[in-house]
Short mmCIF file of C-alpha atoms in Angstrom, two decimals:
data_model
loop_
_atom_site.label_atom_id
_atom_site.label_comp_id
_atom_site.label_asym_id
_atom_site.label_seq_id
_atom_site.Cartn_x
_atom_site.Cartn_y
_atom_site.Cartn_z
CA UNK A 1 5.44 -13.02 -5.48
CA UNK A 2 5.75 -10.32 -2.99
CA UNK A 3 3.20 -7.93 -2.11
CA UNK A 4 2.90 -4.08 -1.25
CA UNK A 5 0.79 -4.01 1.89
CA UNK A 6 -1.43 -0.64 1.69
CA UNK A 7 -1.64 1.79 4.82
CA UNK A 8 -5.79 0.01 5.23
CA UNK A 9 -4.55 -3.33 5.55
CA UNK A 10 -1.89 -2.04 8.36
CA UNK A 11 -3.99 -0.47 10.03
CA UNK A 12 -6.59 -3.59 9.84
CA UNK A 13 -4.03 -5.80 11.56
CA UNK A 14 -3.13 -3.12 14.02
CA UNK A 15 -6.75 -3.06 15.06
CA UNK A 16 -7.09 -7.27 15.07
CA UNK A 17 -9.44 -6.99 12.02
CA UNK A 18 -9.81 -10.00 10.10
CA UNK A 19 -9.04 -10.81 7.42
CA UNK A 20 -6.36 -8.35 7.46
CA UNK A 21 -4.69 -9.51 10.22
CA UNK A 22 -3.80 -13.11 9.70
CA UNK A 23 -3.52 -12.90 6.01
CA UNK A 24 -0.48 -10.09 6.80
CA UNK A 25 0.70 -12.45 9.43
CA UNK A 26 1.41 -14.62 7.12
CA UNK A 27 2.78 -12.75 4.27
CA UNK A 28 5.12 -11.44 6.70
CA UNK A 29 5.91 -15.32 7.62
CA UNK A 30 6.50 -16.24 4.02
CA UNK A 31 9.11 -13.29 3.35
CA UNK A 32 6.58 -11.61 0.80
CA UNK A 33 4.84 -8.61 2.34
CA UNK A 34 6.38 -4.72 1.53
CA UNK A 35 5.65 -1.53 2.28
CA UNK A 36 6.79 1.55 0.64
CA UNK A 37 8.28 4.96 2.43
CA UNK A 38 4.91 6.53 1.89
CA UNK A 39 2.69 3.90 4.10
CA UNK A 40 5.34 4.45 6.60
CA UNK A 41 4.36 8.41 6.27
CA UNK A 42 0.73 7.40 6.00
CA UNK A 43 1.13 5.50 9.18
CA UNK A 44 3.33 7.41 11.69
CA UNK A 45 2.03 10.94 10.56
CA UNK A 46 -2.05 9.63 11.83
CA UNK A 47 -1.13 7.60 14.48
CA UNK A 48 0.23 10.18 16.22
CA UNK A 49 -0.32 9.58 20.26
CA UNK A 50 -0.46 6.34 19.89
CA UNK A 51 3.30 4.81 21.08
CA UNK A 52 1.97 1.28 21.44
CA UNK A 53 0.81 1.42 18.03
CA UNK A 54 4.13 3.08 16.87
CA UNK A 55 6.19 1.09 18.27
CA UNK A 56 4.37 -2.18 15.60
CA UNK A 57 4.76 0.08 12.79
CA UNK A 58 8.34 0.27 13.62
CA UNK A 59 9.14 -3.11 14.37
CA UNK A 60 7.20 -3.61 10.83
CA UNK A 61 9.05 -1.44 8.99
CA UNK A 62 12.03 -3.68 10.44
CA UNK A 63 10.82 -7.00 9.20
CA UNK A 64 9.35 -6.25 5.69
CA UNK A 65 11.46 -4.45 2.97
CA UNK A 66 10.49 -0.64 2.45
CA UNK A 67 10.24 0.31 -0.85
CA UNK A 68 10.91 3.57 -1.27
CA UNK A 69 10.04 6.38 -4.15
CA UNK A 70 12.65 6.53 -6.66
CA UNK A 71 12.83 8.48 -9.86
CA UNK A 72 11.06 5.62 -11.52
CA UNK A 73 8.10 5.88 -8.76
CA UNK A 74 7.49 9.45 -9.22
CA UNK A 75 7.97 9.61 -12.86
CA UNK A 76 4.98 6.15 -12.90
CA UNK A 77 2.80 8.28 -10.00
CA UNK A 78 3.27 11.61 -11.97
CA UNK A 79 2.12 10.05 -15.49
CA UNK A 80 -1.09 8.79 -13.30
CA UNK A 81 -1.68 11.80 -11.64
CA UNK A 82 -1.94 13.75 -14.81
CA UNK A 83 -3.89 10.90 -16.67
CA UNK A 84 -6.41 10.89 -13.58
CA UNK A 85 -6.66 15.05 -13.54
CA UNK A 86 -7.58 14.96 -17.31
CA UNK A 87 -10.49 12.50 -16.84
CA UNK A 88 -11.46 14.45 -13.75
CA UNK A 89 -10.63 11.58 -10.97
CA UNK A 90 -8.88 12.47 -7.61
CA UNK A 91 -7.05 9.78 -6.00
CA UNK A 92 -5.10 11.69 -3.75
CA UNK A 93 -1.74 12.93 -3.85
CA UNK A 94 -0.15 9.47 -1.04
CA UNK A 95 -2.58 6.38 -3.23
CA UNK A 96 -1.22 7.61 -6.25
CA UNK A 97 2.43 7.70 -5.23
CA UNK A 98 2.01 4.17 -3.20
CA UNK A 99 0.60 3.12 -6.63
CA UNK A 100 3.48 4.38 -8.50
CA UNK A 101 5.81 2.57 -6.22
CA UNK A 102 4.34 -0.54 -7.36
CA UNK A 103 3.87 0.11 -10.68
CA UNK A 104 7.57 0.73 -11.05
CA UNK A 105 8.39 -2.26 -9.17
CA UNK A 106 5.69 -4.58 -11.19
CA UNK A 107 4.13 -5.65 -7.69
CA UNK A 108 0.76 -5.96 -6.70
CA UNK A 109 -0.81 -3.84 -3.85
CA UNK A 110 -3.48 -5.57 -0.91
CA UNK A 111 -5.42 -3.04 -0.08
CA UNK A 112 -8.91 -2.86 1.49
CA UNK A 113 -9.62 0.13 -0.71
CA UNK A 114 -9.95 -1.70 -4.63
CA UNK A 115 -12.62 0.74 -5.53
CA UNK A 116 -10.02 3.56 -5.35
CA UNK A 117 -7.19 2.19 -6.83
CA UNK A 118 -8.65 0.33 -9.61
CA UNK A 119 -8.71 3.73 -11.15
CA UNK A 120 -5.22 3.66 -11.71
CA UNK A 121 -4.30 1.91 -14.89
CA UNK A 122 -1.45 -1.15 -14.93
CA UNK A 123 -1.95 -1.63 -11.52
CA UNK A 124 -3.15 -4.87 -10.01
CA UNK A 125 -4.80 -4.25 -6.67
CA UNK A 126 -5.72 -7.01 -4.72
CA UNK A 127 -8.02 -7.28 -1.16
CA UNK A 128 -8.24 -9.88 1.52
CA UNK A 129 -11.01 -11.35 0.10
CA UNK A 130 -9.53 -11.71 -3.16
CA UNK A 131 -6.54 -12.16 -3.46
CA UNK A 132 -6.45 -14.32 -6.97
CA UNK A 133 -7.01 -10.88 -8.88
#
């Protein structure tokens, strides 16, 4: 099954940090890591200054499919947003529309970050360490 790769994991195998970075080595290798338009935000709005760095994320965003946020996306990351407000739980406005992404698309997202989005229901968030879950 493919996976959406979340900005913490990118930015683990940008820095060499294991297991990040050969566990998205090889999901890249097998054809089944993603990303969706708003890592790619994420990623080239705080890296900033760093060309080298910039220059991966592009050459990323040219081997692994961008997903990108659709009507379905919004309408999934809008229903959690409110659902979050009402119980009082911030997210943030980019996790919860990365999390709609995949919720619409019925993937799961590797993130190093599970206690954050484990808050957002129907999701299935997975982590370097664990990726059975």
């Amino acid at each position: 099954m493919e996976i959406v790769i979340d900005t913490s994991v990118v930015i683990g195998f940008l820095r060499g940090h294991e297991p990040e970075a050969s566990l998205l080595a090889q999901l890249v290798t097998d054809g089944r890591a993603m990303l969706t338009a708003v890592t790619v935000f994420e990623l080239e709005s705080g890296l900033r200054g760093y060309d080298q760095l910039l220059n991966q994320i592009a050459t990323f965003s040219e081997v692994m499919p961008v997903l990108p946020l659709d009507l379905e996306s919004a309408r999934r990351a809008g229903q959690e947003e409110r659902r979050l407000r009402q119980r009082g739980v911030a997210v943030g406005v980019a996790d919860v529309l990365i999390a709609g992404i995949c919720l619409a698309r019925k993937r799961p997202l590797l993130t190093l970050n599970r206690e954050h989005f484990s808050r957002i229901d129907g999701l299935r968030v997975l982590t370097p360490n664990r990726m059975e879950s």
